[in-house]
Amino acid sequence: MKSLKLFSFLLTFTFLSATIASATDYVRVGTSDIDLIFKVNGDGRLCQSYFGTKLNHESDIEWLEDGQEAFAVYGQDDFFEPALKITHADGNVSLRMKYVSDETVVMDDNVSRTTIVLEDEVYPVELKLVYTAYKAENVITCSTVISHGEKKPVVLYDYASSMLRLEAGSYWLTEFAGNWADENKMSEQPLKFGKKIIDSNLGTRANMFCSPFFVLSLDDRMAENHGDVLIGAIAWSGNFRFTFEVDENNGLRMISGINPFSSEYHLEKGREFVTPDFIFTFSDEGAGKASRSLHDWARKYRIKDGMGDRMTLLNNWEATYFDFNDQKLKTLIPDAAKLGVDMFLLDDGWFGNSHPRNSDRQGLGDWQVNTAKLPDGLGGLVRTAEENGVVFGLWIEPEMVNPKSTLYEEHKDWVLRFPNRDEKYFRNQLVLDLTNPEVQDFVIGVIDTILEENPGVAYFKWDCNSPIGNMHSAYEKYQSHLWVDYVNGLYRVMSHVSEKYPDLPMMLCSGGGGRTDYGALQHFTEFWASDNTDPIERIFIQWGYSYVYPNKAVSAHVTNCNRTASIKFRTDVAMMGKLGFDIIVNDLSADELAFCQKAVSDYKRLKPAILDGDFYRLHSPYGNQHAAAQSVSKDRKSSVVFAYDVYPRFGERFTPVRLDGLDPDAMYRITEINLMPGKNPSVRASGAVLSGEFLMNEGIDLFSTERLRSVVLELEAVE
Ligand code: DGJ
């Protein structure tokens, strides 16, 4: 803000109003294409003056009106949902926050962090709004820090990470909701006067019913390549809440953060309450660009080893479930090598001795290898993997416990449960009390021990199959702190693992896609999208995730679910994401095996486009019989097009599908890949060399009336 020093001095010590907020004073949080601009009004209150496409002329900014209060507080003159609501030590419930200062720290030539400090005019309560702007990626994150100097604790009732105000003719909200095996189904609705809330009360497995992100389109329904679109996501692996409130003037207030439901927090003097990042981007060229911005940001700044490579794998879950032993695994591990993938991933069922984990009814918590099933231990399996030239990965679910386990018998006080009620189980299990540092240390110890005893374990799949029921901690002084403290305890454990083992890739899993947030993804390289591996369902599920996450993070496995779809169709769908297999390789015919082997080696070659490139949603499966998408490498020299005929109709007519993201002046050789041995290409363009201009303006025929047909095209720029 210009004239910052004098300005803040006057505001802090005199609360002078109208004359101070001159038209040239503003705080700008900007990226290459977007601006979020604040001014201080005549009452010394911070206002959001502008949010949207970048403003390149300074005089325009000066002309902007102050706008409405940037972070609404409860208690005196605001009549809508507050972003901050507290009760002071003396019982007073009011706040009136005034601007104190702002500071922008330039972290490097792409990232800058702006901290705006507000203080109540009567009570010593401070609120910091922390905005981090990522210039090239057009992403802004916002979190808040709340503290106070009152003699006794204050109680926080609402403590959002972010509040944004938008003004448009109409608002269209896309949410991503569903259930286990039905994650992330998209639906769009107009927002009218009043509130729409998207939230979770599940604690762990917090995204089982809805994802922690949304798309908001302004003035019209969401479109891929035009229109104003905001995509937002909260980086919190617990209860979250997005509140969208349209007021009497058709303005939209959007409040994002931890779900404060049943979570009032007693904050001691001098302690800071830090809220998670709300991550958002804005595009005036539709949702496609907004998604690509988030993908770039996530790879570069958020996901563990986001710019690194990813391993293909063979998992045994759907192939064996709990029914395996040393002998069986030693025949499956070489299959990974036969397929050509990088890793064998051993799933649930390898541990527990007094309560062997032969089903989901017992053993969880007893992380000693089951010596009856695996007499050579994990070490024996690691050796077999090494002998076959593949890496060994392991499933764990360290936050949970079966009541039938030694852990439960010895440490009932480590478990979230009511001392005076029957326990309620979800998948026969209970949640460990990660608010308790002793339990956090136990979980850390479980992971450290596995890795110390078996340094060959080179990958973890970290599962979490239960939400938090039995809402009681033997450790917490205030039970209402449990939801928040659990997640912070979990993050302490996850941070330990990601800091101690920075090169260890890890898959985030939660009974399918029940935990898919950018908070946990700081510590994980990828996530399990869904236990539903039917390729038709996966087209929809993966489509939904693509709005927020890069394909690199979306684990997609070829399985035997829905055998009416060919191995080709199943592989073509999984190849859009982070490819893996979960099949009995021996059951494949010679042609199927040859197909899979070739697909794996082509996938590895095409990773720069599929995993690290730009993703274009060409033809949505929603409301259509077909779907198509395209990945383009950053240098635009290589591209992969995926097309699926899902529910074709008799006698359908097709128009060519226009490709995207190519260099219009480059010539591309088109080759249909992922063909079954002996099969000819099914797309006429295969073999042609066409310009990017032609491919993006005229397009190519991709679809047919053949049910469950799929096509993968490789485009390669030629000189
Ligand atoms: C749920 C996961 O989503 C599955 O992939 C599998 O790991 C099972 N848990 C194992 O219990």
Short mmCIF file of C-alpha atoms in Angstrom, two decimals, residues 55-220:
data_model
loop_
_atom_site.label_atom_id
_atom_site.label_comp_id
_atom_site.label_asym_id
_atom_site.label_seq_id
_atom_site.Cartn_x
_atom_site.Cartn_y
_atom_site.Cartn_z
CA LEU A 55 -5.86 -4.48 -14.19
CA ASN A 56 -2.90 -3.08 -16.09
CA HIS A 57 -3.55 0.65 -15.71
CA GLU A 58 -2.76 2.09 -12.34
CA SER A 59 -5.19 4.97 -12.72
CA ASP A 60 -8.03 2.47 -13.09
CA ILE A 61 -7.14 0.97 -9.74
CA GLU A 62 -7.18 4.33 -8.10
CA TRP A 63 -10.64 4.89 -9.53
CA LEU A 64 -12.05 1.71 -7.97
CA GLU A 65 -14.45 2.12 -5.08
CA ASP A 66 -13.49 0.78 -1.66
CA GLY A 67 -15.93 -2.13 -1.83
CA GLN A 68 -17.20 -4.18 1.09
CA GLU A 69 -15.33 -5.38 4.14
CA ALA A 70 -12.78 -7.98 3.06
CA PHE A 71 -13.12 -10.30 6.06
CA ALA A 72 -16.53 -9.98 7.69
CA VAL A 73 -16.62 -10.28 11.46
CA TYR A 74 -19.54 -10.86 13.78
CA GLY A 75 -21.04 -8.58 16.28
CA GLN A 76 -21.98 -5.13 15.16
CA ASP A 77 -22.74 -4.08 11.63
CA ASP A 78 -22.67 -7.08 9.31
CA PHE A 79 -25.80 -9.14 8.81
CA PHE A 80 -24.53 -12.09 6.79
CA GLU A 81 -22.34 -15.10 7.49
CA PRO A 82 -19.15 -13.97 9.27
CA ALA A 83 -15.67 -15.22 8.47
CA LEU A 84 -14.56 -14.62 12.06
CA LYS A 85 -16.66 -14.90 15.20
CA ILE A 86 -15.29 -15.05 18.71
CA THR A 87 -16.35 -14.60 22.30
CA HIS A 88 -13.94 -12.48 24.29
CA ALA A 89 -12.73 -13.44 27.74
CA ASP A 90 -15.34 -11.09 29.27
CA GLY A 91 -18.21 -12.69 27.34
CA ASN A 92 -18.55 -9.90 24.76
CA VAL A 93 -19.22 -11.29 21.27
CA SER A 94 -18.35 -8.31 19.08
CA LEU A 95 -15.46 -7.54 16.76
CA ARG A 96 -14.65 -4.50 14.69
CA MET A 97 -11.37 -5.08 12.91
CA LYS A 98 -9.30 -2.16 11.67
CA TYR A 99 -6.44 -2.14 9.24
CA VAL A 100 -3.03 -1.89 10.91
CA SER A 101 -0.39 -2.68 8.31
CA ASP A 102 0.53 -4.68 5.28
CA GLU A 103 3.79 -6.08 4.06
CA THR A 104 4.72 -7.90 0.90
CA VAL A 105 7.73 -10.18 0.91
CA VAL A 106 9.05 -11.17 -2.49
CA MET A 107 10.12 -14.78 -2.08
CA ASP A 108 11.54 -15.12 -5.59
CA ASP A 109 10.73 -13.87 -9.07
CA ASN A 110 7.49 -15.89 -9.10
CA VAL A 111 6.19 -15.94 -5.56
CA SER A 112 5.29 -13.12 -3.22
CA ARG A 113 3.58 -13.16 0.16
CA THR A 114 1.41 -10.32 1.41
CA THR A 115 0.43 -10.16 5.05
CA ILE A 116 -2.29 -7.74 6.07
CA VAL A 117 -2.67 -7.15 9.78
CA LEU A 118 -6.00 -6.16 11.31
CA GLU A 119 -6.75 -5.43 14.93
CA ASP A 120 -9.94 -4.98 16.90
CA GLU A 121 -10.56 -1.37 17.86
CA VAL A 122 -11.36 -2.25 21.50
CA TYR A 123 -9.93 -5.68 22.37
CA PRO A 124 -6.34 -6.86 21.78
CA VAL A 125 -7.37 -9.34 19.06
CA GLU A 126 -5.24 -9.58 15.94
CA LEU A 127 -6.03 -11.15 12.60
CA LYS A 128 -3.42 -11.65 9.90
CA LEU A 129 -4.57 -12.33 6.36
CA VAL A 130 -1.75 -14.08 4.54
CA TYR A 131 -1.92 -14.17 0.74
CA THR A 132 0.68 -15.96 -1.35
CA ALA A 133 0.58 -15.17 -5.04
CA TYR A 134 2.13 -17.46 -7.66
CA LYS A 135 2.59 -15.22 -10.65
CA ALA A 136 3.11 -17.58 -13.58
CA GLU A 137 0.57 -20.14 -12.33
CA ASN A 138 -2.12 -17.54 -11.54
CA VAL A 139 -2.81 -19.14 -8.21
CA ILE A 140 -3.33 -17.38 -4.88
CA THR A 141 -3.46 -19.06 -1.49
CA CYS A 142 -4.96 -17.45 1.56
CA SER A 143 -4.79 -18.40 5.22
CA THR A 144 -5.34 -16.53 8.45
CA VAL A 145 -3.56 -16.27 11.78
CA ILE A 146 -5.66 -15.37 14.81
CA SER A 147 -4.14 -14.31 18.14
CA HIS A 148 -4.97 -12.12 21.11
CA GLY A 149 -3.59 -10.52 24.25
CA GLU A 150 -6.64 -10.93 26.49
CA LYS A 151 -6.00 -12.14 30.00
CA LYS A 152 -8.05 -15.34 29.66
CA PRO A 153 -8.69 -17.57 26.62
CA VAL A 154 -11.07 -16.31 23.96
CA VAL A 155 -13.34 -18.81 22.21
CA LEU A 156 -13.25 -18.99 18.43
CA TYR A 157 -16.55 -19.99 16.82
CA ASP A 158 -15.89 -19.12 13.17
CA TYR A 159 -12.34 -18.99 11.84
CA ALA A 160 -12.28 -19.06 8.07
CA SER A 161 -9.19 -19.16 5.91
CA SER A 162 -10.58 -16.86 3.29
CA MET A 163 -13.45 -14.66 2.34
CA LEU A 164 -13.94 -13.42 -1.20
CA ARG A 165 -16.66 -11.28 -2.67
CA LEU A 166 -17.85 -11.58 -6.25
CA GLU A 167 -20.30 -9.55 -8.24
CA ALA A 168 -21.91 -10.98 -11.34
CA GLY A 169 -25.30 -11.29 -12.96
CA SER A 170 -25.58 -14.93 -11.94
CA TYR A 171 -23.51 -17.58 -10.19
CA TRP A 172 -23.19 -21.23 -11.15
CA LEU A 173 -21.66 -23.58 -8.64
CA THR A 174 -20.27 -26.98 -9.60
CA GLU A 175 -19.86 -29.38 -6.70
CA PHE A 176 -18.19 -32.79 -6.68
CA ALA A 177 -20.15 -35.14 -4.44
CA GLY A 178 -20.93 -38.84 -4.13
CA ASN A 179 -20.03 -41.72 -1.88
CA TRP A 180 -17.64 -44.64 -1.62
CA ALA A 181 -17.04 -46.06 -5.12
CA ASP A 182 -19.05 -43.17 -6.51
CA GLU A 183 -16.73 -40.29 -5.78
CA ASN A 184 -16.71 -36.89 -7.23
CA LYS A 185 -19.82 -36.75 -9.37
CA MET A 186 -20.21 -33.30 -10.84
CA SER A 187 -23.40 -31.27 -10.69
CA GLU A 188 -23.98 -27.62 -11.40
CA GLN A 189 -26.56 -25.38 -9.77
CA PRO A 190 -27.38 -21.68 -9.86
CA LEU A 191 -26.93 -19.75 -6.63
CA LYS A 192 -29.83 -17.54 -5.60
CA PHE A 193 -30.47 -15.41 -2.52
CA GLY A 194 -29.34 -17.14 0.66
CA LYS A 195 -26.75 -19.75 1.48
CA LYS A 196 -25.44 -22.87 -0.13
CA ILE A 197 -22.98 -24.85 1.98
CA ILE A 198 -20.64 -27.63 0.93
CA ASP A 199 -19.11 -29.24 3.97
CA SER A 200 -17.89 -32.38 5.66
CA ASN A 201 -18.40 -33.63 9.23
CA LEU A 202 -16.50 -36.88 8.80
CA GLY A 203 -13.15 -35.97 10.36
CA THR A 204 -10.92 -38.59 8.80
CA ARG A 205 -12.05 -39.89 5.38
CA ALA A 206 -13.42 -36.37 5.15
CA ASN A 207 -14.13 -36.43 1.40
CA MET A 208 -16.20 -39.61 1.35
CA PHE A 209 -19.33 -37.66 0.43
CA CYS A 210 -17.92 -34.54 -1.19
CA SER A 211 -14.62 -33.24 -2.43
CA PRO A 212 -12.89 -30.28 -0.83
CA PHE A 213 -13.06 -28.14 -3.97
CA PHE A 214 -15.56 -26.46 -6.27
CA VAL A 215 -15.87 -24.55 -9.53
CA LEU A 216 -17.76 -21.27 -9.61
CA SER A 217 -18.77 -19.83 -12.94
CA LEU A 218 -19.93 -16.24 -13.28
CA ASP A 219 -22.79 -14.99 -15.45
CA ASP A 220 -23.35 -18.30 -17.19
#
